[in-house]
PDB file of N, CA, C and O in Angstrom:
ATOM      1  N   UNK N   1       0.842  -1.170   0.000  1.00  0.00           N
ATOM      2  CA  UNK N   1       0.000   0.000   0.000  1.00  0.00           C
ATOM      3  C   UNK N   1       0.891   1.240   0.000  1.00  0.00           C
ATOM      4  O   UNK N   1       1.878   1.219   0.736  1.00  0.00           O
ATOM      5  N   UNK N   2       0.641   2.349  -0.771  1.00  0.00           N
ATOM      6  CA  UNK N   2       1.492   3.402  -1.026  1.00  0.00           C
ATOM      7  C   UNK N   2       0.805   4.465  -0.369  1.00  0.00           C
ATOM      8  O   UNK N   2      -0.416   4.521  -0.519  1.00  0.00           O
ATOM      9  N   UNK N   3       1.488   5.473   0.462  1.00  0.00           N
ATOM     10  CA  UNK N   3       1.124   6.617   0.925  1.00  0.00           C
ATOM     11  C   UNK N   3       1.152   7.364   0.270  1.00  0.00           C
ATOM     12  O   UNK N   3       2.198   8.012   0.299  1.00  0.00           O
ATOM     13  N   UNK N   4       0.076   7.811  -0.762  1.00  0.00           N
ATOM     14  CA  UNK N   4      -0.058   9.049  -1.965  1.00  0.00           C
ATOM     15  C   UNK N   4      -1.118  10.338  -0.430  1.00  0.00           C
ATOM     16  O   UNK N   4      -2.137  10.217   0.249  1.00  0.00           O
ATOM     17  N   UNK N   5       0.074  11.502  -0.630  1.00  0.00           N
ATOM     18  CA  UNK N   5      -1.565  12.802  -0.477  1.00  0.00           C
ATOM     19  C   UNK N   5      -1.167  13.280  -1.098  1.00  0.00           C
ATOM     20  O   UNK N   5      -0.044  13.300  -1.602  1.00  0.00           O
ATOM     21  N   UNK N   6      -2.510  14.074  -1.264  1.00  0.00           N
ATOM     22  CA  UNK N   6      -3.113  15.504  -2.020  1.00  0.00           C
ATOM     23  C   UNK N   6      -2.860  16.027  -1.535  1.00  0.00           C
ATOM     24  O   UNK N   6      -2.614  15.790  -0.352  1.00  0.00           O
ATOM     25  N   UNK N   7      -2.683  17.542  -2.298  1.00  0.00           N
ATOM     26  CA  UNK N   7      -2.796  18.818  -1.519  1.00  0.00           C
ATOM     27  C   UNK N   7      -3.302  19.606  -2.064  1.00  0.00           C
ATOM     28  O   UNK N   7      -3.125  19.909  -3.244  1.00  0.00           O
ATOM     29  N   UNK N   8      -3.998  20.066  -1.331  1.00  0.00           N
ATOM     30  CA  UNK N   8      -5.139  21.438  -2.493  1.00  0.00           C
ATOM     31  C   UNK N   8      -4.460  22.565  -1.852  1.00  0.00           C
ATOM     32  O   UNK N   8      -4.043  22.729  -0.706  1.00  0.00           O
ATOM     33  N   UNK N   9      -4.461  23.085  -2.598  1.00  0.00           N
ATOM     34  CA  UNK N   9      -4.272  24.959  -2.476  1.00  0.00           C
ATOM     35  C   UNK N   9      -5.012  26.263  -2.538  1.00  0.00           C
ATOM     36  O   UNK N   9      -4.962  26.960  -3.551  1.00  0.00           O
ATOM     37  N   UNK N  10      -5.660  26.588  -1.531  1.00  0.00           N
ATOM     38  CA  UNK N  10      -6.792  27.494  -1.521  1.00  0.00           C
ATOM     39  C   UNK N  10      -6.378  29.190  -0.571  1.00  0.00           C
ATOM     40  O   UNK N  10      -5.761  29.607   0.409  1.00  0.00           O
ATOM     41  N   UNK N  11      -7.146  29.608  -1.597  1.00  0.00           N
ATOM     42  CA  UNK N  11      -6.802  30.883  -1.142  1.00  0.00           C
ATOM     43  C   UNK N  11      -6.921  31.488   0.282  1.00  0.00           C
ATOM     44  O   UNK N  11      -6.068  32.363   0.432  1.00  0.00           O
ATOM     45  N   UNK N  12      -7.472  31.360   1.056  1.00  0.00           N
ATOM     46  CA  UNK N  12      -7.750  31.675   2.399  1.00  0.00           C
ATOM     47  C   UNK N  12      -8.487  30.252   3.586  1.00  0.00           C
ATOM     48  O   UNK N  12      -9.055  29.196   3.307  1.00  0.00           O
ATOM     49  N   UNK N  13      -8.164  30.821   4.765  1.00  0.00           N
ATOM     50  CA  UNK N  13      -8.829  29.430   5.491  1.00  0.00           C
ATOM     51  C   UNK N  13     -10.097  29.087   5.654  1.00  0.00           C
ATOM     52  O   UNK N  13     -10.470  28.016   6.134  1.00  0.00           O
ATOM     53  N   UNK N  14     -10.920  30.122   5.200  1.00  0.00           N
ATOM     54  CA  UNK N  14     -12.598  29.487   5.143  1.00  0.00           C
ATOM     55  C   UNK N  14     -12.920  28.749   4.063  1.00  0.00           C
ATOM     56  O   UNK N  14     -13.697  27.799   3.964  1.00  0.00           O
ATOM     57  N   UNK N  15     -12.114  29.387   3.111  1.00  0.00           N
ATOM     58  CA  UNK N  15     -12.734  28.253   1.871  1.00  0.00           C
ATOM     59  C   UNK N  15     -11.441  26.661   2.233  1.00  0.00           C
ATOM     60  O   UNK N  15     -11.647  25.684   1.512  1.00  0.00           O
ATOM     61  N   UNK N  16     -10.536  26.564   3.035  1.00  0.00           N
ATOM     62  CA  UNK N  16      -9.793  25.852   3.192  1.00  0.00           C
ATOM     63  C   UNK N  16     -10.877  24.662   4.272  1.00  0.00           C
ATOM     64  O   UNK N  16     -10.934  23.439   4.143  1.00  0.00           O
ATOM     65  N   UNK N  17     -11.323  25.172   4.876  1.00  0.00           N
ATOM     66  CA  UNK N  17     -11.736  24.831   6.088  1.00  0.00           C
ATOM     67  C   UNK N  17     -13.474  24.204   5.365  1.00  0.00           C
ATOM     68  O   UNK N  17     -13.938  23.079   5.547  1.00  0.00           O
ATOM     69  N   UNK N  18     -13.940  25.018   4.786  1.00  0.00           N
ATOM     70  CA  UNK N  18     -15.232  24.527   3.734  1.00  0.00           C
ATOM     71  C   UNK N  18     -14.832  23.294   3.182  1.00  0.00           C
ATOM     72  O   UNK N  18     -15.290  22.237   3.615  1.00  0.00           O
ATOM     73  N   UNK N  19     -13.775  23.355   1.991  1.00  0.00           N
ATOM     74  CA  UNK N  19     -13.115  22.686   1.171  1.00  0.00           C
ATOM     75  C   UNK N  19     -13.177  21.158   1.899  1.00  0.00           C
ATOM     76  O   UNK N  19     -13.864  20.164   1.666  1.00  0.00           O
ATOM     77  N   UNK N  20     -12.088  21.467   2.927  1.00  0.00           N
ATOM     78  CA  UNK N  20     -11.966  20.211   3.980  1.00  0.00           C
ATOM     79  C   UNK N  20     -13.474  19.247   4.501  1.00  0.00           C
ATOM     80  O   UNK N  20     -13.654  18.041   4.669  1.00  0.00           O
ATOM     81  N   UNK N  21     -14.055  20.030   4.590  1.00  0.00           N
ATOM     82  CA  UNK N  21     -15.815  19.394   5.224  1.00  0.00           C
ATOM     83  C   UNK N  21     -16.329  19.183   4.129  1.00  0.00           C
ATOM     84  O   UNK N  21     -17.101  18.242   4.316  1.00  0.00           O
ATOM     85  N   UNK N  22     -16.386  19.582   2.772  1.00  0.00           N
ATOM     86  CA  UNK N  22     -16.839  18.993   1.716  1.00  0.00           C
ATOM     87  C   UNK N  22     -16.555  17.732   0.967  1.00  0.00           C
ATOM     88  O   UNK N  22     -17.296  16.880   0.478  1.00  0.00           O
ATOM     89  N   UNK N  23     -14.907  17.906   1.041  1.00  0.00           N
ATOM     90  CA  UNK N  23     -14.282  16.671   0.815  1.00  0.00           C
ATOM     91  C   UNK N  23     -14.617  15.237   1.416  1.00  0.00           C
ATOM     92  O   UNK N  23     -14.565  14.186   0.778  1.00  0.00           O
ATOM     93  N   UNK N  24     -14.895  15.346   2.469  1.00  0.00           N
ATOM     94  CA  UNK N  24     -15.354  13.907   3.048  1.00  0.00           C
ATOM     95  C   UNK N  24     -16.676  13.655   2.331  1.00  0.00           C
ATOM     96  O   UNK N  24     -17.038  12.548   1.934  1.00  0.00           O
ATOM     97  N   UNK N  25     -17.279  14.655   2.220  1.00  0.00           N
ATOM     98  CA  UNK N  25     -19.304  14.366   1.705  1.00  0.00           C
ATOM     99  C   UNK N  25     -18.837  13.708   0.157  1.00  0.00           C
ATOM    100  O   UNK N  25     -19.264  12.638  -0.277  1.00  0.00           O
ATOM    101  N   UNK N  26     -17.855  14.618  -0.560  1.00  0.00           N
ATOM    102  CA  UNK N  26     -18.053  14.556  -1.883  1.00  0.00           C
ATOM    103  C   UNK N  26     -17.599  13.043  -2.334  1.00  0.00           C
ATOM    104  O   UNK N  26     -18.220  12.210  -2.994  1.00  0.00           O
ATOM    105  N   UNK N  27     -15.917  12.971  -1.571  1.00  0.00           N
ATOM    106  CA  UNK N  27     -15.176  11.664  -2.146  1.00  0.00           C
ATOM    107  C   UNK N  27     -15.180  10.625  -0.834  1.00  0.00           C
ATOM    108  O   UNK N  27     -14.264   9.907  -0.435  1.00  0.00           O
ATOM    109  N   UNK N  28     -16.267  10.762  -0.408  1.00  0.00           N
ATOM    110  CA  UNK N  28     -16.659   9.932   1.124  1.00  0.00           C
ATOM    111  C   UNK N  28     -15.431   9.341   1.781  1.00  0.00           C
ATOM    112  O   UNK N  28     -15.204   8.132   1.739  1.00  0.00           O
ATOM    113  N   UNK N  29     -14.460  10.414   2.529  1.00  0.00           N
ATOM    114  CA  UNK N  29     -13.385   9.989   2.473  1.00  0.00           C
ATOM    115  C   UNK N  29     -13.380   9.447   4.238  1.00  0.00           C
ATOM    116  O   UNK N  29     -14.238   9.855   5.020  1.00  0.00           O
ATOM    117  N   UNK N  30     -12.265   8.479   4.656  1.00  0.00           N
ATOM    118  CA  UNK N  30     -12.516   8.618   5.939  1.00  0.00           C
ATOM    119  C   UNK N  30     -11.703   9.079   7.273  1.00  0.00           C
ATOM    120  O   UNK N  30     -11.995   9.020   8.468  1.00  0.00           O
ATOM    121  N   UNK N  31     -10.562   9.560   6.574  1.00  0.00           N
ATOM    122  CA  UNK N  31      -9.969  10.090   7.378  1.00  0.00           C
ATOM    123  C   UNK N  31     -10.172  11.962   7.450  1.00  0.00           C
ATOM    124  O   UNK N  31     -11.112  12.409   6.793  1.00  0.00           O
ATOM    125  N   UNK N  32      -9.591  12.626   7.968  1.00  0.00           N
ATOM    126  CA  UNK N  32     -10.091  13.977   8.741  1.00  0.00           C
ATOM    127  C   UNK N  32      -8.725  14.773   7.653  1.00  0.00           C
ATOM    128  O   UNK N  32      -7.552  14.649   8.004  1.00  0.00           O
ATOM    129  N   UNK N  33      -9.040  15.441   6.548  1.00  0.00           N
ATOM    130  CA  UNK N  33      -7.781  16.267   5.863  1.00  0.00           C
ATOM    131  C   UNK N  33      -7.218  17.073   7.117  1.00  0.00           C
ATOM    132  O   UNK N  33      -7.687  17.104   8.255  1.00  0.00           O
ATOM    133  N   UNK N  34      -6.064  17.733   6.601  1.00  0.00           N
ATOM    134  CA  UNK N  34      -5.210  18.597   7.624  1.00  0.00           C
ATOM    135  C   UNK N  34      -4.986  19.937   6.977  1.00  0.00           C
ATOM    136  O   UNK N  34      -4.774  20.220   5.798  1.00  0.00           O
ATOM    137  N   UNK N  35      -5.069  20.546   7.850  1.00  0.00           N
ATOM    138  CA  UNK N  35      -5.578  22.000   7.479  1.00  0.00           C
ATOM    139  C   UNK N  35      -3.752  22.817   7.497  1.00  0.00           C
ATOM    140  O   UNK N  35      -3.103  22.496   8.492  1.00  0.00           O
ATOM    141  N   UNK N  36      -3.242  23.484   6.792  1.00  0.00           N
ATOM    142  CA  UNK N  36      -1.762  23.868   6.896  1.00  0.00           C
ATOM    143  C   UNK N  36      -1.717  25.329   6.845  1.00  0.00           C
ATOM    144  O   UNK N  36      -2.860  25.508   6.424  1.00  0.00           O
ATOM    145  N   UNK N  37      -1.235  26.485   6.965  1.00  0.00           N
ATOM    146  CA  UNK N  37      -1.543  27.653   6.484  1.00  0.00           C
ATOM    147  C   UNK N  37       0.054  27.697   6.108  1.00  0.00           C
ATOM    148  O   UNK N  37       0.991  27.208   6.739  1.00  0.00           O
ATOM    149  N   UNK N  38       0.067  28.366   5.000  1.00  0.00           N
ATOM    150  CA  UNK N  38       1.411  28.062   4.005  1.00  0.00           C
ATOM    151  C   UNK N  38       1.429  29.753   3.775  1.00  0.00           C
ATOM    152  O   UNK N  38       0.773  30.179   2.824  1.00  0.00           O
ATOM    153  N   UNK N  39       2.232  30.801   4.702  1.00  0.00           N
ATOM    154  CA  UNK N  39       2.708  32.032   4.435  1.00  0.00           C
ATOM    155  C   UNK N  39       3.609  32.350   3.382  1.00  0.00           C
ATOM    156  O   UNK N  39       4.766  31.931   3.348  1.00  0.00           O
ATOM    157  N   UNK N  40       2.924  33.324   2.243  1.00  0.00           N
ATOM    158  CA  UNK N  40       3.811  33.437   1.088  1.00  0.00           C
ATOM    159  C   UNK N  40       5.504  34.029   1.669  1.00  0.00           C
ATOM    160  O   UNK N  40       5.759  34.697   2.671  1.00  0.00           O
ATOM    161  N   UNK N  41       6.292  33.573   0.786  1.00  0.00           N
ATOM    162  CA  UNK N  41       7.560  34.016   0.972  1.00  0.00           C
ATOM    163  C   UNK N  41       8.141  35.233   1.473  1.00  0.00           C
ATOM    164  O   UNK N  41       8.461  35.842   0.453  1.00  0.00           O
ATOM    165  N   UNK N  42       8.373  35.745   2.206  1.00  0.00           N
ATOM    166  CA  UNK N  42       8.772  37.353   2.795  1.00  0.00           C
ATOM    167  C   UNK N  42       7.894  37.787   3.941  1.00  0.00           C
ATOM    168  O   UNK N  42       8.221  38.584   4.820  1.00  0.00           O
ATOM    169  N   UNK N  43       6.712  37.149   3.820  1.00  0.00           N
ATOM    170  CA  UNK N  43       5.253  37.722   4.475  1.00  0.00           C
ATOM    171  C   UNK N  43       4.813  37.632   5.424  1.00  0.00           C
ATOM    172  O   UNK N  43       4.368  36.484   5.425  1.00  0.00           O
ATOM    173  N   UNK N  44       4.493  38.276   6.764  1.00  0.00           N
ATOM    174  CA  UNK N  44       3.947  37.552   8.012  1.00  0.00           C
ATOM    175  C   UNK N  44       2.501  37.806   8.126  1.00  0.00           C
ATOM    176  O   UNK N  44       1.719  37.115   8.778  1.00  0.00           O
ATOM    177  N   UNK N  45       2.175  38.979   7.356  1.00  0.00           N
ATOM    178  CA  UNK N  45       0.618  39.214   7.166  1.00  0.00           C
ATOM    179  C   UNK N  45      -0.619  37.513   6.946  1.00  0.00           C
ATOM    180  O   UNK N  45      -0.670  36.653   6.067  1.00  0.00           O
ATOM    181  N   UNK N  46      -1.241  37.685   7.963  1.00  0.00           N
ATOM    182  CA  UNK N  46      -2.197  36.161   7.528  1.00  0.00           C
ATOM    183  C   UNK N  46      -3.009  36.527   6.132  1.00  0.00           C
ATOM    184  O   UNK N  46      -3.435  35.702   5.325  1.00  0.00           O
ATOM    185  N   UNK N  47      -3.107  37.821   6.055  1.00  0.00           N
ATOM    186  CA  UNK N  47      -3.564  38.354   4.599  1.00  0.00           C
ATOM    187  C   UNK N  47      -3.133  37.366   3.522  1.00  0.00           C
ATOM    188  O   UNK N  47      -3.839  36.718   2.749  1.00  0.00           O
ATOM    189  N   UNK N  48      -1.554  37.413   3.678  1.00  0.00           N
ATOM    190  CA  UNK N  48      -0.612  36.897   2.553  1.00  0.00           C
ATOM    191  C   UNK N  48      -0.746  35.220   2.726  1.00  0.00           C
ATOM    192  O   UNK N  48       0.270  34.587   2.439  1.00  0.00           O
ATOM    193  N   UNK N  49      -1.834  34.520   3.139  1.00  0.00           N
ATOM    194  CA  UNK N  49      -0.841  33.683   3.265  1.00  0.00           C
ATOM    195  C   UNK N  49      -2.191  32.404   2.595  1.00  0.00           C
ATOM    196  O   UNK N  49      -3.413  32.502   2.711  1.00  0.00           O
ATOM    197  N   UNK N  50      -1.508  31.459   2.017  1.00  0.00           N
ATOM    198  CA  UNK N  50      -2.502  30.582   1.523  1.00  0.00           C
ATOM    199  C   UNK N  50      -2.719  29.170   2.293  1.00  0.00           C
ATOM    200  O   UNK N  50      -1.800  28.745   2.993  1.00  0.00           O
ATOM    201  N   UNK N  51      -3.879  28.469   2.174  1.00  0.00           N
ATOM    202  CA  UNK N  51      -3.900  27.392   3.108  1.00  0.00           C
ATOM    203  C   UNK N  51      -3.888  25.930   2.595  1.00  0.00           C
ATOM    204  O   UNK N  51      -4.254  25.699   1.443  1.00  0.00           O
ATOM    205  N   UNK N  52      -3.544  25.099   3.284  1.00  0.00           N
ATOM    206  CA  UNK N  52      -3.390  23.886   2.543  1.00  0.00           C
ATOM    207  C   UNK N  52      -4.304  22.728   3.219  1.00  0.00           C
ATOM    208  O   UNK N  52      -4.239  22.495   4.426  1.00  0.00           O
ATOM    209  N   UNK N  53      -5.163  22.020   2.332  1.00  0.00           N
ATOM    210  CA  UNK N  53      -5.667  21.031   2.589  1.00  0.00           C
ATOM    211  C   UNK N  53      -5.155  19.705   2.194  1.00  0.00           C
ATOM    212  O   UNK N  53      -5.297  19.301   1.040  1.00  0.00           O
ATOM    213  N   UNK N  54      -4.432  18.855   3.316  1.00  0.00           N
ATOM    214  CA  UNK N  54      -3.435  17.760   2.902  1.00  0.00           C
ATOM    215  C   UNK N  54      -4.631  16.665   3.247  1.00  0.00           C
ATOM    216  O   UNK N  54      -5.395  16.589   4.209  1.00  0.00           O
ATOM    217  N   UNK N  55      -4.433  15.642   1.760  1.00  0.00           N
ATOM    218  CA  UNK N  55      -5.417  14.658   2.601  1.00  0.00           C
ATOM    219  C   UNK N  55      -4.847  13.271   1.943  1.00  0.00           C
ATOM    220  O   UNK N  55      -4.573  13.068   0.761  1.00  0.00           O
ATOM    221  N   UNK N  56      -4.765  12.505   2.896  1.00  0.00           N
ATOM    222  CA  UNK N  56      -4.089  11.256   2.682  1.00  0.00           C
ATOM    223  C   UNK N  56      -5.118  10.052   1.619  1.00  0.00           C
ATOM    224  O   UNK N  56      -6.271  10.028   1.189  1.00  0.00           O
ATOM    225  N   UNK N  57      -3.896   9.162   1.548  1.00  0.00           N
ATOM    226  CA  UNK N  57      -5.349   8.698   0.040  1.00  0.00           C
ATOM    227  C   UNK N  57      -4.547   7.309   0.325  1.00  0.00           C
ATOM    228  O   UNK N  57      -4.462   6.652  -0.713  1.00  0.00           O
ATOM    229  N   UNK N  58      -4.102   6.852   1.143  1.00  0.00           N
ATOM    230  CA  UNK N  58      -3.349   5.337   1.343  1.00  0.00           C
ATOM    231  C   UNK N  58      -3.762   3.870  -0.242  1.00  0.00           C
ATOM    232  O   UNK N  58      -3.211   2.845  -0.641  1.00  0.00           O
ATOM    233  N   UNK N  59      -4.701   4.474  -0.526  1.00  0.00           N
ATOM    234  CA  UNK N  59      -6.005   3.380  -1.313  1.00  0.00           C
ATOM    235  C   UNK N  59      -5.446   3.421  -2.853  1.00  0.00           C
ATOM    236  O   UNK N  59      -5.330   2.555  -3.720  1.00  0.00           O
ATOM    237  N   UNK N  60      -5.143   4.876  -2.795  1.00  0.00           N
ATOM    238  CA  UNK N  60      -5.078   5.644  -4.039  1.00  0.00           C
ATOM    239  C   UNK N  60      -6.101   5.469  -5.067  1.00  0.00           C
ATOM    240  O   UNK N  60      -5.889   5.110  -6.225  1.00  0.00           O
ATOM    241  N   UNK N  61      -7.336   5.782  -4.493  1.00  0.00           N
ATOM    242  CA  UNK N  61      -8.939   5.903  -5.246  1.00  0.00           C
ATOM    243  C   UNK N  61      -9.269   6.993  -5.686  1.00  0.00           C
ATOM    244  O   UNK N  61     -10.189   7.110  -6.496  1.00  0.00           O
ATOM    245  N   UNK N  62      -8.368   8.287  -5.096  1.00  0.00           N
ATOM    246  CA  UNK N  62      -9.141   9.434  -5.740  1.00  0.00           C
ATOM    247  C   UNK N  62      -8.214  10.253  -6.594  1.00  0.00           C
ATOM    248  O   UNK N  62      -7.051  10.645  -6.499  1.00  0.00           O
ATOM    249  N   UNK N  63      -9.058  10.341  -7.345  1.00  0.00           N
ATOM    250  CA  UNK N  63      -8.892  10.799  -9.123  1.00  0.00           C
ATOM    251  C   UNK N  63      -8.506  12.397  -8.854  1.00  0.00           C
ATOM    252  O   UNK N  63      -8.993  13.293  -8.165  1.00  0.00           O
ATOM    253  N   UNK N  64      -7.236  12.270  -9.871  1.00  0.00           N
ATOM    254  CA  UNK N  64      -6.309  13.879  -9.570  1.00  0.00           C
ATOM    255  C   UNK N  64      -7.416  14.606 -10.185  1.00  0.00           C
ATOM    256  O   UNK N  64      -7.975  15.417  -9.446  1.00  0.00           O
ATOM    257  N   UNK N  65      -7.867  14.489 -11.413  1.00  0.00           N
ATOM    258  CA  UNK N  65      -8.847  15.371 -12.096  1.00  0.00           C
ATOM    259  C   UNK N  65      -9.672  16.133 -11.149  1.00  0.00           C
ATOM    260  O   UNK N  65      -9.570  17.299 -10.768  1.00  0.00           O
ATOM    261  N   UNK N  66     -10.608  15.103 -10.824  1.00  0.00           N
ATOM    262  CA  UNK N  66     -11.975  15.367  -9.871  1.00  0.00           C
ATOM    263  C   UNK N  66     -11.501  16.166  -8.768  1.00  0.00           C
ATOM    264  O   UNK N  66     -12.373  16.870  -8.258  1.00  0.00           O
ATOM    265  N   UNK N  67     -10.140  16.254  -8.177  1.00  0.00           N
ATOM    266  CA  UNK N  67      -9.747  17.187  -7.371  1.00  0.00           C
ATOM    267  C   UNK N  67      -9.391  18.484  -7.715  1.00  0.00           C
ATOM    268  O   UNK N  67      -9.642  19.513  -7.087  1.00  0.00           O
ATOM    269  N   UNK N  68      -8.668  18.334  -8.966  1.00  0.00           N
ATOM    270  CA  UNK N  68      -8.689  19.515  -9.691  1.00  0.00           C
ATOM    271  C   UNK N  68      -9.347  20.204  -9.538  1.00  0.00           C
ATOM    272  O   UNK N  68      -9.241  21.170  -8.781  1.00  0.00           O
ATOM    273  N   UNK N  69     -10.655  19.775 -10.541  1.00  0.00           N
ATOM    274  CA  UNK N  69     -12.107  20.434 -10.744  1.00  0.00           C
ATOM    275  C   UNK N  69     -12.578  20.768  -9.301  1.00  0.00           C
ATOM    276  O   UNK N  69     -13.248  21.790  -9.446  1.00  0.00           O
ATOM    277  N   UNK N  70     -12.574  20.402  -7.850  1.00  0.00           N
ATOM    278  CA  UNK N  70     -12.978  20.161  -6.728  1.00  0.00           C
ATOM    279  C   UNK N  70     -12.477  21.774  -6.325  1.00  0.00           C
ATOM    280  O   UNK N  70     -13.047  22.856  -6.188  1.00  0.00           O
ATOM    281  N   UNK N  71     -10.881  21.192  -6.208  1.00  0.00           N
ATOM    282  CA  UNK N  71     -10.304  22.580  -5.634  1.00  0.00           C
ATOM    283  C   UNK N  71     -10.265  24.164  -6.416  1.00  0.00           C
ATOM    284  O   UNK N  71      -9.979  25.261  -5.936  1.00  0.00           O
ATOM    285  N   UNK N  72     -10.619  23.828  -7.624  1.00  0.00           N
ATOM    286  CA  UNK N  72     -11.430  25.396  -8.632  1.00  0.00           C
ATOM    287  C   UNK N  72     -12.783  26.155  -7.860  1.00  0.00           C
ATOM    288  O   UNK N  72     -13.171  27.316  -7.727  1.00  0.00           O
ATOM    289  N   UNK N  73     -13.151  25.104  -7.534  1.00  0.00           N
ATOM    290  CA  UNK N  73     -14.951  25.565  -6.938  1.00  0.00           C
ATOM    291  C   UNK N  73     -14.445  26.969  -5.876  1.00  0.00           C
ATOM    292  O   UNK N  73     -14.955  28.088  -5.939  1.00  0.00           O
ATOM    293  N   UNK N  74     -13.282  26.539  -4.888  1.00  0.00           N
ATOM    294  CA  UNK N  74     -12.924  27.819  -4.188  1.00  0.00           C
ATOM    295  C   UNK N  74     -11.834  28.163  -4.673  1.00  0.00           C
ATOM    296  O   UNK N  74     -10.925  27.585  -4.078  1.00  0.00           O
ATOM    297  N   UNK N  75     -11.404  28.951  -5.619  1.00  0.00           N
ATOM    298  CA  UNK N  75     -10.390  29.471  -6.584  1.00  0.00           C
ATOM    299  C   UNK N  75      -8.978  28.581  -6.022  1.00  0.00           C
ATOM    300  O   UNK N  75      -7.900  29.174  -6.052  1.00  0.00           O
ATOM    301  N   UNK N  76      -9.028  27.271  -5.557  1.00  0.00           N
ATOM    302  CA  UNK N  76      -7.714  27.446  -5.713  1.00  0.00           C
ATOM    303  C   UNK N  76      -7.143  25.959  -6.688  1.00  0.00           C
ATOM    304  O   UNK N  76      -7.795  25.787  -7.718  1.00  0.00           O
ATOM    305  N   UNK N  77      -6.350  25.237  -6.501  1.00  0.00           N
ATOM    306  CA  UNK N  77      -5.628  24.312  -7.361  1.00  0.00           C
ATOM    307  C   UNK N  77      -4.967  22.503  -6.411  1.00  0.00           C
ATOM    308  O   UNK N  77      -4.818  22.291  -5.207  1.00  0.00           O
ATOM    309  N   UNK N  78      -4.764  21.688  -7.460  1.00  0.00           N
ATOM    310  CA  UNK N  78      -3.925  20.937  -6.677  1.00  0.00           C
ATOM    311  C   UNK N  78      -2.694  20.502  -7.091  1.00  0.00           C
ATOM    312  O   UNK N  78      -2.376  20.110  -8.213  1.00  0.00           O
ATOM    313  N   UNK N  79      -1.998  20.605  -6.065  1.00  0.00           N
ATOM    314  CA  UNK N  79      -0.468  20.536  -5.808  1.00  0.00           C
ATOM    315  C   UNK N  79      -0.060  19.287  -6.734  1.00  0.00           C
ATOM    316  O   UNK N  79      -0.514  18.213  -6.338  1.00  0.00           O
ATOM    317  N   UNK N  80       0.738  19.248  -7.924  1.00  0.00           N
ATOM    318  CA  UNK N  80       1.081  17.546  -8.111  1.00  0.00           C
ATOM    319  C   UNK N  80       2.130  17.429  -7.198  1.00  0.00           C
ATOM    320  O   UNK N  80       2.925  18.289  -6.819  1.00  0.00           O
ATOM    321  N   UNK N  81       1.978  15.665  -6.746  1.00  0.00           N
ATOM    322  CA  UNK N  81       2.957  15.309  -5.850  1.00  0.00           C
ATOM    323  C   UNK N  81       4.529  15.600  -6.250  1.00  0.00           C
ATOM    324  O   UNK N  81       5.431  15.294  -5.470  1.00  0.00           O
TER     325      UNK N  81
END
C-alpha cells in the first residue's frame, strides 16, 4: 500500500476549512484532511498567506482530475505530488 496525499491549495482558510468538510461528503473519504496555512515568501501578514488542505489517500482511489475540478470551486488548485 502506497502513501499518496493531495494537496489542495486554496486561497484563504474558510474556503480551506469549507473545502476540507466537503471533501469527506463529496469523495466519502474517511480520514479527517489537515488544514496547513502556508505564508507566502517574505510575508507575516495572515492576509498573505494561503492554506493547505493535505489529505491522505493510502487506497489511491481518488482521481487527480476530480480534485482539480474540486479545488477550482474555491479558486484554488492541486499541488502535483
Amino acid at each position: 500500500m502506497s502513501d499518496v496525499r493531495h494537496v489542495l491549495v486554496l486561497p484563504d482558510r474558510d474556503a480551506a476549512q469549507e473545502a476540507a468538510r466537503a471533501l469527506g461528503e463529496r469523495f466519502e473519504t474517511d480520514e479527517e484532511p489537515e488544514l496547513v496555512r502556508d505564508a507566502l515568501a517574505g510575508e507575516d501578514d495572515a492576509e498573505d498567506a494561503q492554506w493547505l488542505v493535505v489529505l491522505r489517500d493510502a487506497e489511491s482511489r481518488l482521481d487527480a482530475a476530480e480534485l482539480d475540478a474540486f479545488a477550482g470551486e474555491w479558486d484554488g488548485w492541486r499541488e502535483e505530488p
